[in-house]
Coordinates of C-alpha atoms and ligand atoms in Angstrom, one line a residue:
X240 CA 42.4 21.8 -51.6
X241 CA 40.3 23.9 -53.8
X242 CA 42.9 25.9 -55.8
X243 CA 46.3 25.9 -57.3
X244 CA 46.5 29.7 -57.0
X245 CA 50.1 30.3 -55.8
X246 CA 49.3 33.5 -53.8
X247 CA 46.4 31.8 -52.0
X248 CA 48.4 28.7 -51.2
X249 CA 51.3 30.7 -49.9
X250 CA 49.2 32.9 -47.6
X251 CA 47.2 29.9 -46.3
X252 CA 50.4 28.0 -45.4
X253 CA 51.7 31.1 -43.5
X254 CA 48.4 31.3 -41.5
X255 CA 48.3 27.5 -41.0
X256 CA 51.9 27.5 -39.7
X257 CA 50.9 30.4 -37.3
X258 CA 47.7 29.1 -35.8
X259 CA 48.4 25.3 -35.9
X260 CA 44.9 24.0 -36.6
X261 CA 43.9 20.3 -36.0
X262 CA 41.8 20.2 -39.1
X263 CA 41.1 22.3 -42.1
X264 CA 37.9 22.7 -44.2
X265 CA 37.3 24.6 -47.4
X266 CA 33.8 26.0 -47.5
X267 CA 32.3 24.8 -50.8
X268 CA 28.9 26.6 -50.6
X269 CA 27.0 23.3 -50.8
X270 CA 24.0 23.1 -48.6
X271 CA 25.0 19.7 -47.2
X272 CA 28.2 21.0 -45.9
X273 CA 26.5 24.0 -44.3
X274 CA 23.9 21.8 -42.8
X275 CA 26.6 19.6 -41.1
X276 CA 28.1 22.8 -39.7
X277 CA 24.7 23.9 -38.3
X278 CA 24.3 20.5 -36.6
X279 CA 27.7 20.8 -35.1
X280 CA 27.1 24.3 -33.8
X281 CA 23.8 23.1 -32.2
X282 CA 25.6 20.1 -30.7
X283 CA 28.2 22.3 -29.0
X284 CA 25.7 24.9 -27.9
X285 CA 27.2 27.6 -30.2
X286 CA 23.7 28.0 -31.8
X287 CA 20.2 27.2 -30.7
X288 CA 17.8 25.7 -33.3
X289 CA 14.5 27.7 -33.3
X290 CA 11.0 26.5 -33.9
X291 CA 11.1 24.8 -37.3
X292 CA 7.4 25.5 -38.0
X293 CA 7.4 29.2 -37.0
X294 CA 10.9 30.1 -38.0
X295 CA 12.2 27.4 -40.4
X296 CA 16.0 27.2 -40.8
X297 CA 16.5 29.8 -38.1
X298 CA 19.0 29.8 -35.2
X299 CA 19.9 31.9 -32.2
X300 CA 23.5 32.7 -31.1
X301 CA 24.7 34.8 -28.2
X302 CA 28.1 36.5 -28.1
X303 CA 29.9 37.3 -24.9
X304 CA 28.5 40.4 -23.1
X305 CA 31.8 42.2 -23.7
X306 CA 31.6 41.6 -27.4
X307 CA 28.4 43.0 -28.8
X308 CA 29.3 45.8 -31.1
X309 CA 31.9 47.2 -33.5
X310 CA 34.9 48.6 -31.6
X311 CA 36.0 51.8 -33.2
X312 CA 38.7 52.5 -30.7
X313 CA 40.3 49.1 -31.5
X314 CA 40.0 49.5 -35.2
X315 CA 43.2 50.4 -37.1
X316 CA 44.2 51.5 -40.6
X317 CA 47.8 50.2 -40.9
X318 CA 49.0 52.1 -43.9
X319 CA 52.8 52.3 -44.2
X320 CA 52.7 56.1 -43.7
X321 CA 50.7 57.5 -40.8
X322 CA 49.5 60.5 -42.7
X323 CA 47.8 58.2 -45.2
X324 CA 45.4 56.9 -42.5
X325 CA 44.5 60.5 -41.9
X326 CA 43.1 62.2 -38.8
X327 CA 39.9 60.2 -38.5
X328 CA 41.5 56.7 -38.2
X329 CA 43.6 54.9 -35.5
X330 CA 46.9 54.1 -37.1
X331 CA 49.8 51.7 -36.3
X332 CA 52.9 50.8 -38.3
X333 CA 52.0 47.7 -40.3
X334 CA 55.1 45.7 -39.3
X335 CA 54.6 46.4 -35.6
X336 CA 50.9 45.5 -35.9
X337 CA 51.5 42.3 -37.8
X338 CA 53.9 41.2 -35.1
X339 CA 51.5 42.1 -32.3
X340 CA 48.6 40.3 -34.0
X341 CA 50.6 37.2 -34.9
X342 CA 51.8 37.0 -31.3
X343 CA 48.2 37.1 -30.2
X344 CA 47.0 34.5 -32.7
X345 CA 49.9 32.1 -32.6
X346 CA 48.8 28.5 -31.8
X347 CA 45.2 29.6 -31.1
X348 CA 43.6 27.1 -33.6
X349 CA 45.1 24.1 -31.7
X350 CA 42.3 21.6 -31.2
X351 CA 40.1 23.5 -33.6
X352 CA 39.3 23.6 -37.3
X353 CA 40.6 26.2 -39.7
X354 CA 37.7 27.1 -42.0
X355 CA 38.6 28.7 -45.4
X356 CA 35.8 30.7 -46.9
X357 CA 36.2 31.9 -50.5
X358 CA 33.7 34.7 -51.0
X359 CA 32.6 37.2 -53.6
X360 CA 31.5 40.7 -52.7
X361 CA 29.0 41.3 -55.5
X362 CA 27.5 38.8 -58.0
X363 CA 30.2 36.2 -58.9
X364 CA 32.1 37.3 -62.0
X365 CA 30.6 40.8 -62.1
X366 CA 33.1 43.4 -63.3
X367 CA 32.1 45.4 -60.2
X368 CA 32.6 42.4 -57.8
X369 CA 35.8 41.6 -55.8
X370 CA 36.9 38.3 -54.2
X371 CA 38.1 37.6 -50.7
X372 CA 39.1 34.6 -48.6
X373 CA 38.4 34.6 -44.9
X374 CA 40.1 32.1 -42.6
X375 CA 38.3 31.7 -39.3
X376 CA 38.0 29.3 -36.4
X377 CA 34.3 30.1 -35.9
X378 CA 31.4 28.1 -37.4
X379 CA 29.2 31.1 -36.6
X380 CA 31.3 33.2 -38.9
X381 CA 31.1 30.6 -41.6
X382 CA 27.4 30.4 -41.4
X383 CA 26.9 34.2 -41.4
X384 CA 29.4 34.7 -44.2
X385 CA 27.3 32.1 -46.2
X386 CA 24.3 34.4 -45.8
X387 CA 26.0 37.8 -46.2
X388 CA 28.2 37.0 -49.2
X389 CA 28.3 34.5 -52.1
X390 CA 30.7 31.7 -50.9
X391 CA 32.2 28.6 -52.3
X392 CA 33.9 26.7 -55.1
X393 CA 32.7 28.9 -57.9
X394 CA 34.4 31.9 -56.3
X395 CA 37.8 30.1 -56.5
X396 CA 37.1 29.1 -60.1
X397 CA 36.5 32.7 -60.9
X398 CA 39.6 33.9 -59.1
X399 CA 41.8 31.4 -61.0
X400 CA 45.5 32.4 -60.6
X401 CA 44.8 36.1 -60.0
X402 CA 46.4 37.9 -57.0
X403 CA 43.5 40.3 -56.9
X404 CA 41.8 39.1 -53.7
X405 CA 41.6 40.3 -50.1
X406 CA 43.1 38.3 -47.3
X407 CA 40.9 38.1 -44.2
X408 CA 42.2 36.3 -41.1
X409 CA 40.0 36.0 -38.1
X410 CA 40.9 34.3 -34.8
X411 CA 38.5 34.2 -31.9
X412 CA 41.3 33.7 -29.4
X413 CA 39.9 34.3 -25.9
X414 CA 37.5 37.0 -26.9
X415 CA 39.6 39.2 -24.6
X416 CA 38.6 42.9 -25.1
X417 CA 42.0 44.0 -24.0
X418 CA 43.6 42.2 -26.9
X419 CA 40.9 42.8 -29.4
X420 CA 42.0 44.4 -32.7
X421 CA 40.3 45.0 -36.0
X422 CA 43.1 45.9 -38.4
X423 CA 43.1 46.8 -42.1
X424 CA 46.3 46.9 -44.1
X425 CA 45.1 48.6 -47.3
X426 CA 48.4 48.4 -49.1
X427 CA 48.5 44.6 -48.6
X428 CA 44.8 43.9 -49.2
X429 CA 44.7 42.3 -45.8
X430 CA 42.4 42.3 -42.8
X431 CA 43.1 40.7 -39.4
X432 CA 40.6 40.5 -36.6
X433 CA 41.4 38.9 -33.3
X434 CA 39.6 38.4 -29.9
X435 CA 36.1 39.1 -31.1
X436 CA 33.2 37.0 -32.3
X437 CA 30.7 39.8 -33.0
X438 CA 29.4 40.2 -36.6
X439 CA 30.6 43.7 -37.5
X440 CA 34.1 42.8 -36.3
X441 CA 34.4 39.3 -37.7
X442 CA 32.3 39.1 -40.9
X443 CA 35.2 40.5 -42.7
X444 CA 33.4 41.0 -46.0
X445 CA 31.3 43.7 -44.6
X446 CA 32.7 46.9 -43.0
X447 CA 36.4 45.7 -43.1
X448 CA 36.5 44.8 -46.8
X449 CA 33.5 46.3 -48.5
X450 CA 34.1 49.7 -46.9
X451 CA 37.6 50.2 -45.4
X452 CA 39.7 48.2 -47.9
X453 CA 37.3 48.8 -50.8
X454 CA 37.2 52.6 -50.3
X455 CA 41.0 52.5 -50.7
X456 CA 40.8 50.2 -53.7
X457 CA 38.2 52.5 -55.2
X458 CA 40.5 55.5 -54.7
X459 CA 43.4 53.7 -56.5
X460 CA 41.2 52.2 -59.2
X461 CA 38.8 55.0 -59.9
X462 CA 35.5 53.8 -58.4
X463 CA 33.6 54.3 -55.1
X464 CA 32.8 52.1 -52.1
X465 CA 30.1 53.9 -50.0
X466 CA 28.1 53.4 -46.9
X467 CA 24.9 53.7 -48.9
X468 CA 21.6 51.9 -49.4
X469 CA 20.4 51.4 -52.9
X470 CA 16.7 51.5 -53.9
X471 CA 14.7 51.4 -57.1
X472 CA 11.5 53.5 -57.4
X473 CA 9.0 52.3 -60.0
X474 CA 6.5 54.7 -61.4
X475 CA 3.0 53.8 -62.8
X476 CA 4.5 53.5 -66.3
X477 CA 6.8 50.8 -65.1
X478 CA 9.9 52.9 -65.3
X479 CA 12.4 52.3 -62.5
X480 CA 14.9 54.9 -61.3
X481 CA 17.6 54.1 -58.7
X482 CA 18.9 56.2 -55.9
X483 CA 21.7 55.6 -53.4
X484 CA 21.6 57.2 -49.9
X485 CA 24.1 57.6 -47.0
X486 CA 23.0 58.2 -43.4
X487 CA 24.9 57.9 -40.1
X488 CA 23.7 55.1 -37.8
X489 CA 20.2 55.4 -36.2
X490 CA 18.8 57.4 -39.1
X491 CA 16.6 54.7 -40.6
X492 CA 18.7 53.4 -43.5
X493 CA 17.2 49.9 -43.6
X494 CA 13.7 51.4 -43.3
X495 CA 14.3 53.7 -46.3
X496 CA 15.8 50.8 -48.3
X497 CA 12.6 48.8 -47.8
X498 CA 9.9 51.5 -47.6
X499 CA 6.3 50.9 -48.5
X500 CA 4.8 53.9 -50.3
X501 CA 1.7 55.6 -49.0
X502 CA -1.6 54.0 -50.1
X503 CA -2.5 56.7 -52.6
X504 CA 0.8 56.1 -54.4
X505 CA 0.5 52.3 -54.3
X506 CA -3.0 52.7 -55.8
X507 CA -1.5 54.7 -58.6
X508 CA 1.1 51.9 -59.2
X509 CA 4.2 53.2 -57.5
X510 CA 6.5 50.5 -56.1
X511 CA 9.8 50.4 -54.3
X512 CA 12.5 47.8 -54.9
X513 CA 15.4 47.1 -52.5
X514 CA 18.9 46.6 -54.0
X515 CA 20.9 47.1 -50.8
X516 CA 20.5 48.4 -47.3
X517 CA 24.1 49.3 -46.2
X518 CA 26.8 49.3 -48.9
X519 CA 27.1 50.5 -52.5
X520 CA 30.0 49.9 -54.9
X521 CA 29.8 52.3 -57.8
X522 CA 31.6 52.5 -61.1
X523 CA 31.3 54.5 -64.3
X524 CA 29.6 52.3 -66.8
X525 CA 30.1 52.0 -70.6
X526 CA 27.5 54.7 -71.2
X527 CA 29.3 57.1 -68.8
X528 CA 26.7 56.9 -66.1
X529 CA 27.3 55.8 -62.5
X530 CA 26.3 52.2 -61.8
X531 CA 25.9 50.6 -58.4
X532 CA 25.9 47.1 -57.0
X533 CA 25.2 45.9 -53.5
X534 CA 28.3 43.8 -52.7
X535 CA 26.4 41.9 -50.0
X536 CA 24.0 39.0 -50.3
X537 CA 22.1 39.5 -47.0
X538 CA 21.0 42.0 -44.4
X539 CA 22.8 42.3 -41.0
X540 CA 20.2 44.4 -39.4
X541 CA 19.4 45.7 -36.0
X542 CA 16.5 43.7 -34.5
X543 CA 15.0 46.0 -31.8
X544 CA 12.5 48.4 -33.2
X545 CA 11.9 46.2 -36.3
X546 CA 8.2 45.2 -36.5
X547 CA 5.4 44.8 -39.0
X548 CA 4.7 48.5 -39.0
X549 CA 8.2 50.1 -38.8
X550 CA 9.6 47.8 -41.5
X551 CA 7.3 45.0 -42.8
X552 CA 9.8 43.9 -45.4
X553 CA 12.8 43.6 -43.0
X554 CA 10.7 41.6 -40.6
X555 CA 9.5 39.3 -43.4
X556 CA 13.1 38.8 -44.4
X557 CA 13.9 37.3 -41.0
X558 CA 11.1 34.6 -41.0
X559 CA 13.3 31.8 -42.5
X560 CA 17.0 30.7 -42.8
X561 CA 18.1 33.6 -40.5
X562 CA 20.6 33.7 -37.7
X563 CA 19.7 35.9 -34.8
X564 CA 22.4 37.2 -32.5
X565 CA 21.8 38.5 -28.9
X566 CA 18.0 38.7 -29.1
X567 CA 15.8 37.1 -26.5
X568 CA 14.6 33.5 -26.6
X569 CA 10.9 32.8 -25.9
X570 CA 11.0 29.5 -24.1
X571 CA 7.3 28.8 -24.5
X572 CA 7.4 28.9 -28.3
X573 CA 11.2 28.5 -29.0
X574 CA 11.1 31.6 -31.1
X575 CA 12.8 35.0 -30.7
X576 CA 11.7 38.3 -29.3
X577 CA 13.1 41.8 -29.1
X578 CA 11.9 45.2 -27.8
X579 CA 9.1 46.7 -30.0
X580 CA 8.7 43.5 -32.0
X581 CA 5.2 43.6 -30.5
X582 CA 3.4 44.6 -27.3
X583 CA 3.6 41.1 -25.9
X584 CA 6.9 40.3 -24.2
X585 CA 7.3 36.6 -23.6
X586 CA 6.4 35.3 -20.2
X587 CA 9.3 32.9 -20.0
X588 CA 12.3 34.2 -21.8
X589 CA 16.1 34.0 -21.8
X590 CA 17.7 37.4 -22.3
X591 CA 20.7 38.3 -24.5
X592 CA 23.1 37.4 -21.7
X593 CA 21.6 33.9 -21.4
X594 CA 19.8 34.6 -18.1
X595 CA 16.1 34.2 -17.3
X596 CA 14.4 37.5 -18.1
X597 CA 11.6 39.0 -16.1
X598 CA 9.7 41.7 -18.0
X599 CA 8.8 43.5 -14.7
X600 CA 12.5 44.2 -14.1
X601 CA 13.0 46.0 -17.3
X602 CA 14.2 49.5 -16.6
X603 CA 13.7 51.9 -19.5
X604 CA 16.7 53.9 -18.3
X605 CA 19.0 51.0 -18.5
X606 CA 19.0 49.7 -22.1
X607 CA 21.0 46.7 -21.2
X608 CA 18.2 45.4 -18.9
X609 CA 16.2 44.8 -22.1
X610 CA 15.5 41.3 -23.2
X611 CA 17.4 41.8 -26.5
X612 CA 20.6 43.7 -26.6
X613 CA 20.0 47.2 -28.2
X614 CA 22.5 46.2 -31.0
X615 CA 21.1 42.6 -31.4
X616 CA 21.0 41.6 -35.0
X617 CA 19.4 39.4 -37.6
X618 CA 21.5 37.9 -40.5
X619 CA 18.9 37.4 -43.2
X620 CA 19.3 36.2 -46.8
X621 CA 18.4 39.0 -49.3
X622 CA 16.3 36.6 -51.3
X623 CA 13.8 36.5 -48.4
X624 CA 13.0 40.2 -48.9
X625 CA 9.5 40.6 -50.5
X626 CA 10.6 43.8 -52.3
X627 CA 14.0 42.6 -53.5
X628 CA 14.9 44.2 -56.8
X629 CA 15.0 41.9 -59.9
X630 CA 18.3 43.6 -60.6
X631 CA 19.8 42.4 -57.3
X632 CA 22.0 39.9 -59.0
X633 CA 22.7 42.0 -62.1
X634 CA 26.4 41.9 -62.9
X635 CA 26.3 45.4 -64.5
X636 CA 24.6 47.1 -61.5
X637 CA 21.9 49.7 -61.6
X638 CA 22.2 53.2 -63.0
X639 CA 22.0 55.8 -60.2
X640 CA 19.9 58.9 -60.8
X641 CA 20.4 60.6 -57.4
X642 CA 22.7 60.4 -54.4
X643 CA 21.2 61.4 -51.1
X644 CA 22.8 62.3 -47.9
X645 CA 21.0 62.7 -44.6
X646 CA 21.4 63.2 -40.9
X647 CA 19.4 63.7 -37.8
X648 CA 19.0 67.4 -37.2
X649 CA 16.2 68.6 -34.9
X650 CA 16.7 72.2 -36.3
X651 CA 18.6 73.6 -39.2
X652 CA 18.6 71.2 -42.2
X653 CA 15.4 71.5 -44.2
X654 CA 13.4 68.4 -45.2
X655 CA 15.2 68.2 -48.5
X656 CA 17.4 70.3 -50.7
X657 CA 19.4 69.8 -53.8
X658 CA 23.1 70.7 -54.2
X659 CA 23.7 73.1 -57.0
X660 CA 26.2 70.8 -58.7
X661 CA 28.3 67.8 -58.1
X662 CA 31.1 69.7 -56.3
X663 CA 28.4 71.4 -54.1
X664 CA 27.0 67.9 -53.4
X665 CA 30.4 66.6 -52.3
X666 CA 30.6 69.5 -49.9
X667 CA 27.1 68.6 -48.6
X668 CA 28.2 65.0 -48.1
X669 CA 31.3 66.1 -46.3
X670 CA 29.2 68.3 -44.0
X671 CA 26.9 65.4 -42.9
X672 CA 26.4 65.5 -39.2
X673 CA 23.9 63.9 -36.9
X674 CA 22.7 64.6 -33.4
X675 CA 23.0 62.2 -30.5
X676 CA 19.6 61.0 -29.4
X677 CA 17.9 61.1 -26.0
X678 CA 18.0 57.3 -26.0
X679 CA 21.8 57.4 -25.8
X680 CA 23.8 58.1 -22.6
X681 CA 25.5 61.5 -22.5
X682 CA 24.5 64.9 -23.9
X683 CA 21.5 65.2 -26.1
X684 CA 21.5 67.1 -29.4
X685 CA 25.3 67.2 -29.7
X686 CA 26.2 67.4 -33.4
X687 CA 28.7 64.8 -34.5
X688 CA 30.3 65.2 -37.9
X689 CA 30.2 62.0 -40.0
X690 CA 31.3 62.9 -43.6
X691 CA 29.4 60.8 -46.1
X692 CA 28.5 58.6 -43.1
X693 CA 31.9 57.1 -43.6
X694 CA 33.7 58.3 -40.5
X695 CA 34.4 54.8 -39.1
X696 CA 34.8 53.2 -42.5
X697 CA 37.1 55.3 -44.7
X698 CA 40.3 53.3 -45.2
X699 CA 42.5 56.3 -46.0
X700 CA 43.0 60.0 -45.5
X701 CA 39.6 61.6 -45.6
X702 CA 40.9 64.7 -47.3
X703 CA 42.1 62.5 -50.2
X704 CA 38.6 60.8 -50.1
X705 CA 36.9 64.2 -50.7
X706 CA 39.3 64.9 -53.6
X707 CA 38.5 61.4 -55.0
X708 CA 34.8 62.3 -54.9
X709 CA 35.5 65.6 -56.7
X710 CA 37.5 63.7 -59.4
X711 CA 34.7 61.2 -59.9
X712 CA 32.4 64.1 -60.7
X713 CA 34.8 65.5 -63.2
X714 CA 34.8 62.1 -65.0
X715 CA 31.0 61.8 -64.9
X716 CA 30.5 65.3 -66.2
X717 CA 26.9 65.9 -67.2
X718 CA 26.0 62.2 -66.6
X719 CA 26.7 62.6 -62.9
X720 CA 23.8 61.8 -60.5
X721 CA 22.2 64.8 -58.9
X722 CA 23.0 65.1 -55.2
X723 CA 20.5 65.8 -52.4
X724 CA 20.3 66.2 -48.6
X725 CA 17.3 65.1 -46.6
X726 CA 16.4 65.4 -42.9
X727 CA 13.5 63.4 -41.7
X728 CA 14.0 64.5 -38.1
X729 CA 13.0 68.1 -37.7
X730 CA 11.3 68.8 -34.4
X731 CA 8.8 71.3 -33.2
X732 CA 9.0 73.3 -29.9
X733 CA 7.7 70.3 -28.0
X734 CA 10.2 67.9 -29.4
X735 CA 7.7 66.2 -31.7
X736 CA 8.8 65.2 -35.1
X737 CA 7.2 67.4 -37.8
X738 CA 7.6 65.1 -40.8
X739 CA 5.9 61.7 -40.5
X740 CA 8.9 59.8 -42.0
X741 CA 8.8 56.1 -42.9
X742 CA 6.7 55.4 -46.0
X743 CA 5.8 59.0 -46.4
X744 CA 9.5 59.7 -47.3
X745 CA 8.4 58.5 -50.7
X746 CA 6.8 61.9 -51.2
X747 CA 10.3 63.5 -50.9
X748 CA 11.8 60.8 -53.1
X749 CA 9.3 61.7 -55.8
X750 CA 10.3 65.3 -55.7
X751 CA 14.0 64.2 -56.0
X752 CA 13.3 62.1 -59.0
X753 CA 11.2 64.9 -60.6
X754 CA 14.2 67.2 -60.1
X755 CA 16.5 64.7 -61.8
X756 CA 14.2 64.7 -64.8
X757 CA 13.8 68.5 -64.8
X758 CA 10.1 68.2 -64.0
X759 CA 10.0 69.9 -60.7
X760 CA 10.4 73.5 -59.8
X761 CA 12.6 74.8 -56.9
X762 CA 13.7 77.9 -55.0
X763 CA 17.4 78.8 -55.2
X764 CA 18.9 79.5 -51.7
X765 CA 22.4 79.9 -50.4
X766 CA 22.7 76.2 -49.6
X767 CA 21.0 74.8 -52.7
X768 CA 17.6 74.3 -54.3
X769 CA 14.6 73.8 -52.1
X770 CA 11.1 72.7 -53.1
X771 CA 8.2 75.1 -52.9
X772 CA 5.9 73.8 -50.2
X773 CA 3.3 73.0 -53.0
X774 CA 5.9 70.8 -54.8
X775 CA 5.6 68.1 -52.2
X776 CA 2.5 66.0 -52.5
X777 CA 0.6 65.9 -49.2
X778 CA -2.4 63.8 -50.4
X779 CA -4.0 61.8 -47.5
X780 CA -1.5 63.4 -45.1
X781 CA -2.6 65.2 -41.9
X782 CA -0.2 68.1 -42.5
X783 CA -0.9 71.6 -43.7
X784 CA 1.2 73.6 -46.2
X785 CA 2.3 76.0 -43.5
X786 CA 3.8 73.3 -41.4
X787 CA 5.5 71.9 -44.4
X788 CA 6.8 75.3 -45.3
X789 CA 8.3 75.6 -41.8
X790 CA 10.7 72.8 -42.6
X791 CA 11.5 74.1 -46.0
X792 CA 13.3 77.3 -45.0
X793 CA 16.9 78.3 -44.6
X794 CA 17.6 80.0 -41.2
X795 CA 20.3 82.5 -41.9
X796 CA 21.8 82.8 -38.5
X797 CA 21.7 79.0 -37.8
X798 CA 23.4 78.4 -41.2
X799 CA 26.1 81.0 -40.5
X800 CA 26.8 79.2 -37.2
X801 CA 26.9 75.9 -39.1
X802 CA 29.5 77.3 -41.5
X803 CA 31.6 78.3 -38.5
X804 CA 31.4 74.8 -37.1
X805 CA 32.2 73.2 -40.4
X806 CA 35.1 75.5 -41.0
X807 CA 36.6 74.5 -37.7
X808 CA 35.9 70.8 -38.3
X809 CA 37.6 70.9 -41.7
X810 CA 40.8 72.3 -40.1
X811 CA 41.4 68.7 -39.1
X812 CA 42.1 67.7 -42.6
X813 CA 44.9 70.2 -43.0
X814 CA 46.4 70.7 -46.5
X815 CA 44.6 67.6 -47.8
X816 CA 41.2 69.4 -47.6
X817 CA 40.1 70.3 -51.1
X818 CA 40.6 74.1 -51.4
X819 CA 37.2 74.4 -53.0
X820 CA 35.6 73.6 -49.6
X821 CA 36.9 76.8 -48.1
X822 CA 35.8 78.8 -51.1
X823 CA 32.3 77.3 -50.8
X824 CA 32.0 78.2 -47.2
X825 CA 32.9 81.7 -48.1
X826 CA 30.4 81.9 -50.9
X827 CA 27.6 80.3 -48.8
X828 CA 28.3 82.9 -46.1
X829 CA 28.2 85.7 -48.6
X830 CA 24.9 84.4 -50.1
X831 CA 23.4 84.1 -46.6
X832 CA 24.2 87.7 -45.7
Ligands
OXD1980 C1 26.1 48.7 -39.5 C2 26.7 49.9 -39.0 O1 26.1 47.7 -38.7 O2 26.8 50.9 -39.8 O3 25.6 48.7 -40.6 O4 27.2 50.0 -37.9
MN1981 MN1 26.2 50.4 -41.8

């Protein structure tokens, strides 16, 4: 037993009683213990040890084909009152849901081990960090949590007798999709996940705690938990400025977090440092500015599409001590492969389902016939990242100069614009929407609203969440970060992307930072401040000013239609929508006319 904390002991005895484990193991964080668990997982076939020379310390795991992604339709916010979950979440009465979940989990650890994982989200002991305990019957979960969070004895020492910790209970059960539930009980600091073994559903520190529970805690305690990457931009004088950015999925968050600047900027001495690729926890610091930490300790990234050119740093992060999930196994080399890793698919491979894979049978229209599942993942330690920020473990976090929202919009949204003030920026964040891509089944170019990219992750009523954002701005006053919107995805008449994206996004980040320092000029429009075409540096880029100008305009009719769509969308939030949103729609309409 690792603790005398009465609240911990009480909860553990309740869970123990329920699931009836044969054995029990506290995860200490020591390498020897983790190594024993890896050996056990290899012996039972739960993981495959990969080529030690090419991929030292790396393993492959396959989940069941019915269990390969987050399941939003089975994710619940179980607040006592239904209206507090709001219109964007599934809700169930907590007592009813506890009963249902306990009935499902009862006795399911028989013949198995109950692993108890104490973990810290954020550097242990940081005033911005929070502690959780996850109970699980899966070694895969233990080993992933040991990469994605800080685990072990020190966490329990830091917790002491406090009751400020999040309860996370996971039971694999039969991995039955009909009985799969991912439930958050925000008022009880509790998460329960049953019948899944896929990362996003079972690594309870990530989406369940660091976003759904933490967003609620942040609301109650006056801080923010956001679906944002954090990166530092170093100029040739060695000064580093930090930005945090939120994008819906499939908009290149991990790529932006680890970008490599264009050569002419590298030659001048510009550098980019990664603090986080998915989640930011932000608090007002002693000097009144907004400070952010990345609560995670690793990257749970999508593998397909990751390669030396698209994201050199992410790929480099996966070359040791990494767990791969649902990618293909190259039998000739005992290494892993996924679509677009390179142009040489393995000759003898096992696909994500565990079947022999024949490249000639790959059908581009059936993504599931790929060698690696489209949502296959790597779980890589952050320390592996070549551009990891030296502030990664800072207990005080990094000061944020700018917050950036983005979406995928073929038309409409300009390359970049700045909100006129914080409240205007909150409105911009609340209006984030993204188009479905041609790669996905169903209609193309359909706009989906995803406020602050938090639609699946906000643990309370989203109207209250918008109000919380507005209140944070009031507290920050003139120290508030400036807020921007970017769109890397504008297309021409032939459907080609106009802006090159990837490392060249640095050119836009530089304008953003110059604006924060009052160094760059801008044009005032109805939606915000836009750069003059000559304000974006195009050195070494095969793009003329006219083309750039074409994605730095505000199309009056399109924006009027956008305001109609938004107005309708916001109806959803009823009387919890901040009244200023309606006023802003009216004033943008007026300015557009
Ligand atoms: C993720 C997601 O896995 O947002 O980060 O789905
Ligand atoms: Mn994410």
